[in-house]
Every structure is written in structure tokens, then in C-alpha cells.
Coordinates of C-alpha atoms in Angstrom, one line a residue:
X291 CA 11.3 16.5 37.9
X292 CA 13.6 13.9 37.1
X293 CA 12.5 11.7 34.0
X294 CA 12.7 8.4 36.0
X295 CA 9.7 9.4 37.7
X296 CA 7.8 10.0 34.6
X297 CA 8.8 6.6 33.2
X298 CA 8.1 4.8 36.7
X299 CA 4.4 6.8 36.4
X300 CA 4.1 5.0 32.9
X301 CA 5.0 1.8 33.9
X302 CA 3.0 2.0 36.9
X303 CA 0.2 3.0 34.7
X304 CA 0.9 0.0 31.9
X305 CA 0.7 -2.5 34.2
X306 CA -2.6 -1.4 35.7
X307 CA -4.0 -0.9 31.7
X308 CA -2.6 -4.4 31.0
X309 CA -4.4 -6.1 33.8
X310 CA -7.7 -4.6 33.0
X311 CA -7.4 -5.8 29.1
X312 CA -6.4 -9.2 30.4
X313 CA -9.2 -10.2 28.3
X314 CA -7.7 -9.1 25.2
X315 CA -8.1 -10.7 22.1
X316 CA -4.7 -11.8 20.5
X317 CA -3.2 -9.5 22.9
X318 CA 0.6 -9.2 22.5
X319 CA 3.2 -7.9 25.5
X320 CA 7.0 -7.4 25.6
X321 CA 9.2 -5.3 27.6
X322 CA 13.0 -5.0 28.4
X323 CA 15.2 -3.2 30.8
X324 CA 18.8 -2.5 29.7
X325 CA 21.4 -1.9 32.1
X326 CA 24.8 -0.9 31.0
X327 CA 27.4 1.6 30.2
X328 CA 28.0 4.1 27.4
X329 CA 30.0 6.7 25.9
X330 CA 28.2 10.0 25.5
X331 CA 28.2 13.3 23.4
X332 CA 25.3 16.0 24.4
X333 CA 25.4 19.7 24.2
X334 CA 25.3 20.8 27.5
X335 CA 27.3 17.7 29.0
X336 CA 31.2 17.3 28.0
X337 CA 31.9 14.0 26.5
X338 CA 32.1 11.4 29.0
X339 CA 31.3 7.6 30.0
X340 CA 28.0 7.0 31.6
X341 CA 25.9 4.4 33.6
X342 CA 22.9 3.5 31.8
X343 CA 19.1 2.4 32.4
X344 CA 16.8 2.0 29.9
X345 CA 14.0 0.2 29.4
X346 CA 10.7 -0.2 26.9
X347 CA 7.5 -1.7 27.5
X348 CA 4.3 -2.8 24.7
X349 CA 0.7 -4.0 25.4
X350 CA -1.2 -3.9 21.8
X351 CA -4.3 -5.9 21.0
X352 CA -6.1 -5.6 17.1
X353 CA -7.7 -2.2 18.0
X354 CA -5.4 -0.7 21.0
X355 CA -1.8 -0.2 21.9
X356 CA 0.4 1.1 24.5
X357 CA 3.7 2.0 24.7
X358 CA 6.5 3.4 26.7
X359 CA 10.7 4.0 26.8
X360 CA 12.8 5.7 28.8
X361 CA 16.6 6.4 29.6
X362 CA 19.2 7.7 31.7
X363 CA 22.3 8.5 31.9
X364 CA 24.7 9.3 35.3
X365 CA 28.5 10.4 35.3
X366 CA 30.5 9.9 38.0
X367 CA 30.2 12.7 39.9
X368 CA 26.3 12.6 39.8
X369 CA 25.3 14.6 36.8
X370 CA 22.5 12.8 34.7
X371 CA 20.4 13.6 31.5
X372 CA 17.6 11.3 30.4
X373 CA 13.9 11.1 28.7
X374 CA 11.1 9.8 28.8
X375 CA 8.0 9.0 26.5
X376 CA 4.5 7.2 26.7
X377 CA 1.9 6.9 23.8
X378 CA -0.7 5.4 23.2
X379 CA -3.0 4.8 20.5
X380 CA -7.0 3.6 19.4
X381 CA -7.6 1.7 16.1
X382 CA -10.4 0.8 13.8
X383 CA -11.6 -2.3 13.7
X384 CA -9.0 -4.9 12.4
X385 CA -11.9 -5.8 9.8
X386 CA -11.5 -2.2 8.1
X387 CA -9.2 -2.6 4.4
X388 CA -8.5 0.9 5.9
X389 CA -7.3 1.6 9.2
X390 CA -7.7 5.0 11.1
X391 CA -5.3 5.8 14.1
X392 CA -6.0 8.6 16.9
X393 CA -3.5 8.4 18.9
X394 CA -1.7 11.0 22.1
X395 CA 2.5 11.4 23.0
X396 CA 3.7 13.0 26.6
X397 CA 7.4 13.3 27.1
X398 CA 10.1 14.4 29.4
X399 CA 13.5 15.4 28.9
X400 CA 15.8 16.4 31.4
X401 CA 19.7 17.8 31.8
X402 CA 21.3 18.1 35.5
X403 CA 22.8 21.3 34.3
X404 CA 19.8 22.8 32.1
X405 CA 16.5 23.5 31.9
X406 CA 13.8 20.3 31.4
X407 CA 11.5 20.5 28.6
X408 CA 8.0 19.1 28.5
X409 CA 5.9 17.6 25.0
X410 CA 2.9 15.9 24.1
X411 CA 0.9 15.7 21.0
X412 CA -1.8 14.1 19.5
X413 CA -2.0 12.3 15.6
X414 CA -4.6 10.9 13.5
X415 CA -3.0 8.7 10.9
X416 CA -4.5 6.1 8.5
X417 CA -2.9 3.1 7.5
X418 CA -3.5 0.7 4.9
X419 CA -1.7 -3.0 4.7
X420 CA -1.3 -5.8 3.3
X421 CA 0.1 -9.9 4.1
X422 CA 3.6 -8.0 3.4
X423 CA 3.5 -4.7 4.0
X424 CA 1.7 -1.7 4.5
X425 CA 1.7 2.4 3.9
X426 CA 0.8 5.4 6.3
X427 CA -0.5 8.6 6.7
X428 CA -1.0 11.0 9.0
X429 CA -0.7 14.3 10.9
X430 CA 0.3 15.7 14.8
X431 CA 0.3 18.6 17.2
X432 CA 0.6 19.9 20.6
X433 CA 3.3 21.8 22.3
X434 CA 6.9 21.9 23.9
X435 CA 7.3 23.7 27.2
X436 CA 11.1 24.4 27.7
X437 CA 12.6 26.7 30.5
X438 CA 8.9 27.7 31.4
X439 CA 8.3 28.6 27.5
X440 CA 5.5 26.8 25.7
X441 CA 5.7 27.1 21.8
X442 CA 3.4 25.0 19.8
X443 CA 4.2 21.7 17.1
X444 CA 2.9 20.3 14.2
X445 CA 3.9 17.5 12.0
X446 CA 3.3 15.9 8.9
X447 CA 4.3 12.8 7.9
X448 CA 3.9 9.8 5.5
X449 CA 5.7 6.2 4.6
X450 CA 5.3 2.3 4.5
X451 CA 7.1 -0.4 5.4
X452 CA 7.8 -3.5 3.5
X453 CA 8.7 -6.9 4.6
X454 CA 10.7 -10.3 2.5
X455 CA 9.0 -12.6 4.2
X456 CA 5.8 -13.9 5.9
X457 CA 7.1 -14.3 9.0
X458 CA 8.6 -10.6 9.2
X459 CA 12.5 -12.0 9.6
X460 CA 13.3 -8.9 7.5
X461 CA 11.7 -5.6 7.4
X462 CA 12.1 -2.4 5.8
X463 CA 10.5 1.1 6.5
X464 CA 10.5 4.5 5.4
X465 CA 9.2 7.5 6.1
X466 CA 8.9 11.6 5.1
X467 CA 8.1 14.4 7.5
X468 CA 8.2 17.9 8.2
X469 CA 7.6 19.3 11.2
X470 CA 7.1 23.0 12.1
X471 CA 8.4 24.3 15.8
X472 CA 7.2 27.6 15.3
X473 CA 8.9 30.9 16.5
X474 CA 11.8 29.7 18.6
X475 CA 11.2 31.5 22.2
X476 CA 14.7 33.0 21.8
X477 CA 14.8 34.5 18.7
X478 CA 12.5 35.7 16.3
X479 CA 12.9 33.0 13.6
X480 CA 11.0 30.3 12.4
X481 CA 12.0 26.7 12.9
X482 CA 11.1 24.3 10.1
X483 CA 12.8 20.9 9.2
X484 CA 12.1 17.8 6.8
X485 CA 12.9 14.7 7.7
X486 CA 13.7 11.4 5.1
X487 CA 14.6 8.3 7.7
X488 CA 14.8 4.8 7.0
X489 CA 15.3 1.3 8.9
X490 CA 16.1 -2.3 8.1
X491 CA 15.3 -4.8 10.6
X492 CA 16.6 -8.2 10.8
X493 CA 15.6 -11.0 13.1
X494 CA 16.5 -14.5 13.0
X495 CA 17.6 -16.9 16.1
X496 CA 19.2 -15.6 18.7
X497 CA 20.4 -12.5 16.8
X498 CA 18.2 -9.3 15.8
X499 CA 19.9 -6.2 14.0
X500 CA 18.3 -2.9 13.5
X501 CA 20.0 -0.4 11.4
X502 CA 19.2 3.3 10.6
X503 CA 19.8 6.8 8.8
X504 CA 18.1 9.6 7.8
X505 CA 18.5 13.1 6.3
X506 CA 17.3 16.6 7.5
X507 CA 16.7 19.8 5.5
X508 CA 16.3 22.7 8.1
X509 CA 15.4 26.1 7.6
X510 CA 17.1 27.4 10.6
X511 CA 20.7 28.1 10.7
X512 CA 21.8 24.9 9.0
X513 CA 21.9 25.8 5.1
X514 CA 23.2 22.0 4.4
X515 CA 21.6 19.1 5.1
X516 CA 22.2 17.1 8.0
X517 CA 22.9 13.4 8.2
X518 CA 22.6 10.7 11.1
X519 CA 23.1 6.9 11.3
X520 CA 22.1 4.5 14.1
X521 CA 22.7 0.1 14.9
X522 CA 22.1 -1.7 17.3
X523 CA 23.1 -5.7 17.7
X524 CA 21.0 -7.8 20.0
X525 CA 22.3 -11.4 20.6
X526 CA 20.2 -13.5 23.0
X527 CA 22.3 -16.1 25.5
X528 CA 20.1 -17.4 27.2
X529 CA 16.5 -17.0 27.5
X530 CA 15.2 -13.7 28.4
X531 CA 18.9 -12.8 28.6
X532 CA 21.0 -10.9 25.9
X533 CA 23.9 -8.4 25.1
X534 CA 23.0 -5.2 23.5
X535 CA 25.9 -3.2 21.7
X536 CA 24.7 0.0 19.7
X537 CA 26.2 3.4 18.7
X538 CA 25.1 6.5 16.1
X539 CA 24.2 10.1 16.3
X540 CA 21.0 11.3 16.7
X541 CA 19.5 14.4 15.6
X542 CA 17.7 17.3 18.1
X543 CA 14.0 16.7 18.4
X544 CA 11.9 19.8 18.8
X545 CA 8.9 17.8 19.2
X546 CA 10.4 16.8 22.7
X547 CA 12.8 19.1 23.0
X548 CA 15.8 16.9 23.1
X549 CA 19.0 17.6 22.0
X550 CA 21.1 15.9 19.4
X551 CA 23.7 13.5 21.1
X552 CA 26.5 10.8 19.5
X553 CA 26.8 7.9 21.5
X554 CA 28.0 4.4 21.9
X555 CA 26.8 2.0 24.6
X556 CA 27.1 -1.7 25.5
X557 CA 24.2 -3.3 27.8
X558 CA 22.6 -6.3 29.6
X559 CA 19.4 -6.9 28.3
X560 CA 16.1 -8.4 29.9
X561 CA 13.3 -9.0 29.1
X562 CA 11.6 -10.8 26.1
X563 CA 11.7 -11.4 22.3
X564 CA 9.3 -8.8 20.5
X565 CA 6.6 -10.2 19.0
X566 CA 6.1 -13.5 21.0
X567 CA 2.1 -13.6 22.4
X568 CA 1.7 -12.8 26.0
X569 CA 0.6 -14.3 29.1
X570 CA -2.1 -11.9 29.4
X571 CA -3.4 -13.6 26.0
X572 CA -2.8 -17.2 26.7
X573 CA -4.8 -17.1 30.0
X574 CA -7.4 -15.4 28.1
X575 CA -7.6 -18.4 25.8
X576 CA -10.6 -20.8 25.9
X577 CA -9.2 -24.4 26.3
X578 CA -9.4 -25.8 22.9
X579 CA -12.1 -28.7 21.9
X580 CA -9.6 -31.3 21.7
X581 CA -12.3 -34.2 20.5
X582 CA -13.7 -31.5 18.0
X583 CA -10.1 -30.4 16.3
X584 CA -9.9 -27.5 18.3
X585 CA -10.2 -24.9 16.0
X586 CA -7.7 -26.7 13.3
X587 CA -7.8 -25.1 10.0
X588 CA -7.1 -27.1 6.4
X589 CA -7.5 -26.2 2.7
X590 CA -8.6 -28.3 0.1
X591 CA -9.2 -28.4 -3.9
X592 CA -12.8 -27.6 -4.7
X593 CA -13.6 -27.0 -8.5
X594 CA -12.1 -24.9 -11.0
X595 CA -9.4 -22.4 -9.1
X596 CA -11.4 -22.7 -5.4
X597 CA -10.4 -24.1 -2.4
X598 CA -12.5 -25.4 0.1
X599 CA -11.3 -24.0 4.0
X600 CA -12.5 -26.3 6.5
X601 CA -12.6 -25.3 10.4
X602 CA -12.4 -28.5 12.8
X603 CA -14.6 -27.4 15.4
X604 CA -17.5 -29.6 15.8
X605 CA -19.2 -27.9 18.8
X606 CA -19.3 -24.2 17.9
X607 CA -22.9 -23.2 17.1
X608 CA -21.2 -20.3 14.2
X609 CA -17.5 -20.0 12.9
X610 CA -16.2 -16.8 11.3
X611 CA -13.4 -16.8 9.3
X612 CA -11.0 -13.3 7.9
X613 CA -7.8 -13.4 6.1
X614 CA -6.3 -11.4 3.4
X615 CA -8.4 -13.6 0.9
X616 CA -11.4 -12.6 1.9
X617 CA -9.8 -8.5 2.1
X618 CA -9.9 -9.1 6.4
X619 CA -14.2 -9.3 5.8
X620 CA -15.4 -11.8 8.0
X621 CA -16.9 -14.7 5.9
X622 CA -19.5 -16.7 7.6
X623 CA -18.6 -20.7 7.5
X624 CA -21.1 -23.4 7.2
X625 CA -21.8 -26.3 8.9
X626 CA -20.7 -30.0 7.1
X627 CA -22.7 -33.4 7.5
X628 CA -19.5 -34.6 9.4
X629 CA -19.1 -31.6 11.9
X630 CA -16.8 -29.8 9.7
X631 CA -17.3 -25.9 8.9
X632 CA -16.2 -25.0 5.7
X633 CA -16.6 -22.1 3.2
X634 CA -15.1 -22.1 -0.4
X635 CA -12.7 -19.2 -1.7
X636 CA -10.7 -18.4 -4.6
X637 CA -7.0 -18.5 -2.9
X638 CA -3.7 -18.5 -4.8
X639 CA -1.1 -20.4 -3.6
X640 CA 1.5 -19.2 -1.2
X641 CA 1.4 -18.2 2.3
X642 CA -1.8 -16.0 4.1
X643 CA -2.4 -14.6 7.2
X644 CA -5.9 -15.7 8.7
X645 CA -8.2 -15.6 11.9
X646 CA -11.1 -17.1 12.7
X647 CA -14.2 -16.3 15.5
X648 CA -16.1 -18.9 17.2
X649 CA -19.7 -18.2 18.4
X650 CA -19.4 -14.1 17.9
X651 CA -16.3 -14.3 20.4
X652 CA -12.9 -12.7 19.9
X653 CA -10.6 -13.5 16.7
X654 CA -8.3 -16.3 17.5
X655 CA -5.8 -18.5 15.4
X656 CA -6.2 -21.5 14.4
X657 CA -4.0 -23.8 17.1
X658 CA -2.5 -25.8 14.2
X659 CA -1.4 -22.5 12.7
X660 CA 2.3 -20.8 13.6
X661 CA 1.5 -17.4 14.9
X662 CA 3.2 -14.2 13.2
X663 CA 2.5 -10.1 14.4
X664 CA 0.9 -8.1 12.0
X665 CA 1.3 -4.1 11.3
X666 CA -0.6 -3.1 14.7
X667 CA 0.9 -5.7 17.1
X668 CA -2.0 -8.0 17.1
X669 CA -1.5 -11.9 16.0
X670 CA -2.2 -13.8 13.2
X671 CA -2.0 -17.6 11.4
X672 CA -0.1 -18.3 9.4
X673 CA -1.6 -20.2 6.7
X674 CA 0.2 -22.1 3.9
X675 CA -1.3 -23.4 0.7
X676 CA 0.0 -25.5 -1.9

């Protein structure tokens, strides 16, 4: 089966997911499709220029997310390869300090002139984070089924990620692995490899950047290490319009039983921003209380080293309030003499991430507050105090 049907069963299946959580709180939503051209290296295909399609789509809310990508890749005279993938993934509440993940992969790869191969797996990780940054760990397994031959994968893995700023313009992450492929179906030998990959991630404007590498240590046939290096440039024209220029080499995955492939490729992107809330959030947005602040959040001196956090939202009958000051526990606000809710904290100056929930509804932020992604593609305020 060709991949692109895969991907168009996933995206079929997205879209009906997304409009059953349209209801979401801070819900968050971005896809692209890339159309282009590239210059491609794959075993099994001589080196050649392609016509490309690929595209990516993300629904995440605080405690669910769902993702997808797919590619592929036609010559001239009709020969294609391409893959697919679709994962999606369950989290604890976002009120946990720790955060448990169970999560489940399916992918397709497939070569006009070889066989297709077949993956899934399923993980359990737990994360832990923090206003800038955040650490991981976890574990996988389930099977590859190439040329009718099934042969089981596990993986182990662990890293973090770390970010300069508050509003995530620059990000770095890191991880370790080592996966186990098992006995190879055509040959006797045990396949084994550890991974050490890294990524920086730059967004500001118009222009986002991501650059990668890694190193492999594998057991099988390749005493020395192997290296591999990935960019990719996104400048943004005009809205929901931008070129994409990338190139690298990437490594065989036996997890999805794709091979390793050099490439360079230049593209049409659209689609949106990452990281910019959805429609399916807004229109499940109460109207603010314009007469009662509508939610607006403030800070004030109190005595000694607290503040005093005041909620504008005179007609709420209970307002909740979580941010990294109060270690994402909800902290019940009181009401004021003038309407006001308030609660008084010890918090430092700087910048903090906060949400707040009105009568026992969904977490929200504060309208007067910029909004920023956190580590599981939910949204945030972003607060600053003096």
C-alpha cells in the first residue's frame, strides 16, 4: 500500500479527533503541507531529483496530543518512496510536578522497487519541567514487519530540553537512546545501536531555523561510529506562506524500517506558525466579562517578600489560580470587598508562566496576559513581575 494512503487515513482521522475535542481547554493546532523539489540519496533508488509532498499536522490540549507527518517522493519516470507516521499520546493532569506519558506510533514506509515495511510501538515516559525547561524519561516497544517478516523493538531512551528565554525564541534539546532490533530476519545477528542526537531551535519573526546532529554506536557491522547532521530554514512571506530550504543525512531507522537517505530539498510551505492557539480553542472561549476585567491578572507588594495576585473577575462565584509559583497546585483565590479575587504568594521577580479556572471550568489565561506553549503543547500566560 502506498504511504499516501496511510497519511490521508491520519489526516482523515485528525480532523474527525479535532472536532470532537472542540471543546478543548487551551487547545493548540497547526499543520503544513510542503510542496517542492529535492535531490535524493536512498539505497535502493539511484541518486536523483524528486517531486516532493509533505506535510505535518498537531492537535494537543494540557492532557492529550496528536500528531502526524508524512512524505513522498516521485522521479520522473514514476518511481516513488515515502513514509508515513501517526502518534498519539495521553498525559497526567497538567497539575502533576510529575508528568506520566502513555503513548502508541504506527508507520509506513514504502520503496517502488522494494519491499514496504510496517511499525508501531507503544511508550510510557515521564517528564518533569519547569518555566524553562524540562527532562524525560521513558521506554518503547512493538514490532517491524518488513517483506512479510515481523521482528520485535524496544527502546530506551532519556534527555531534556532547555530553553533562553520565556517565550521559547531559542530552544535546545538532547537526548540518549538505545534501541534493540533483535535478530535481523536475514542473518543470525543481533542488531543493537545507541543513539546521542541533539537540536537547536530558533524562532524569531518571519524566520525559524532548526538545526541537528547526532552520533550512532552500532553493534552490527559498523565498528565506528556513525555521524549525521540535519537544517532546515523556514522564512515566512506572507502569512500562512513561506519557503522551506533544508538538506542533511539521516540515519536507517529500524524502528520503522526506513532506510538512511542524504538529501537536499527546497519547498512551498503552508500552513501556520507552530505554536499560535487554534480556532478550535478560541471558539471554545467563553466571551470575557468585559464590565468585570475579564479575567485580568495584576501583582502587587504585600508585606515582607509577598505579593498579592489579584484576578479581575467580579462575577465568578470561585477562581483558581496555578503557576510555577504555586509548583502548577491549584491555589484557591478569595473574594475582595471591591469584587477583586486575590491570594498572596511568595514570588521572585522575573517572568512566570500562570493559568487560572473560573467556577471549576477549564484552565484559561488571563486575556491581559501574552500567551506562550509549554512542554506538552498546551498554552500558558505569561506573567511578568517587577
Amino acid at each position: 500500500m502506498p504511504v499516501y494512503r496511510l497519511w490521508l487515513t491520519g489526516t482523515l482521522f485528525a480532523l474527525v479527533a479535532t472536532r470532537a475535542r472542540s471543546q478543548a481547554p487551551r487547545a493548540v493546532s497547526d499543520g503544513y503541507l510542503d510542496l517542492g523539489g529535492a535531490f535524493l540519496s536512498q539505497p535502493g533508488l539511484p541518486s536523483t531529483s524528486v517531486l516532493t509532498a509533505a506535510g505535518q499536522f498537531r492537535f494537543a490540549t494540557p492532557s492529550f496530543a496528536l500528531a502526524m507527518n508524512g512524505i513522498e517522493a516521485v522521479t520522473s519516470d514514476g518511481r516513488y518512496t515515502g513514509q508515513g507516521v501517526i502518534s498519539a499520546s495521553r498525559y497526567a493532569a497538567p497539575t502533576h510536578r510529575f508528568r506520566w506519558e502513555l503513548g502508541g506510533t504506527t508507520s509506513a514506509f514504502g520503496l517502488s522497487n522494494g519491499p514496504s515495511a510496517f511499525g508501531w510501538q507503544v511508550l510510557a515516559r515521564e517528564h518533569r519541567g519547569w518555566s524553562l525547561g524540562g527532562v524525560f524519561a521513558g521506554a518503547a516497544g512493538g514490532a517491524v514487519v518488513e517483506n512479510g517478516v515481523s521482528h520485535p523493538i524496544v527502546n530506551a531512551h532519556t534527555g531534556g530540553f532547555i530553553r533562553f528565554d520565556e517565550t521559547g525564541r531559542d530552544e535546545i534539546s538532547a537526548a540518549l537512546a538505545y534501541t534493540d532490533a533483535a535478530v535481523l530476519p536475514d542473518s543470525a545477528s543481533r542488531l543493537g545501536y545507541a543513539d546521542a542526537i541533539a537540536y537547536w531551535t530558533h524562532r524569531t519573526g518571519r524566520f525559524e531555523l532548526l538545526v541537528g546532529g547526532g552520533v550512532r554506536a552500532q553493534s552490527l557491522g559498523q565498528p565506528t561510529p556513525q555521524s549525521w547532521g540535519s537544517a532546515t530554514a523556514v522564512m515566512w512571506f506572507a502569512p500562512g506562506a513561506g519557503i522551506v530550504l533544508s538538506g542533511g543525512r539521516a540515519l536507517a531507522d529500524a524502528a520503522r524500517g526506513v532506510p538512511s537517505a542524504r538529501y537536499v530539498s527546497a519547498a512551498l510551505r503552508f500552513g501556520g506558525k507552530r505554536g499560535l492557539p487554534s480556532m478550535v480553542a478560541q471558539a471554545g472561549r467563553e466571551r470575557p466579562d468585559e464590565d468585570g476585567g475579564g479575567g485580568r491578572i495584576d501583582v502587587n507588594v504585600g508585606g515582607d517578600s509577598l505579593r498579592i495576585v489579584t484576578v479581575r473577575l467580579r462575577s465568578a462565584n470561585s477562581v483558581e489560580l496555578m503557576a510555577d509559583f504555586t509548583d502548577w497546585e491549584p491555589v484557591s483565590m478569595s473574594l475582595m470587598p471591591n469584587g477583586d479575587w486575590a491570594v498572596e504568594r511568595i514570588v521572585a521577580p522575573g517572568t512566570h508562566r500562570v493559568a487560572i479556572r473560573v467556577n471549576g471550568g477549564v484552565w484559561t489565561v488571563p486575556p491581559n496576559l501574552p500567551h506562550v506553549s509549554d512542554e506538552f503543547g498546551g498554552e500558558v500566560g505569561l506573567l511578568i513581575v517587577p
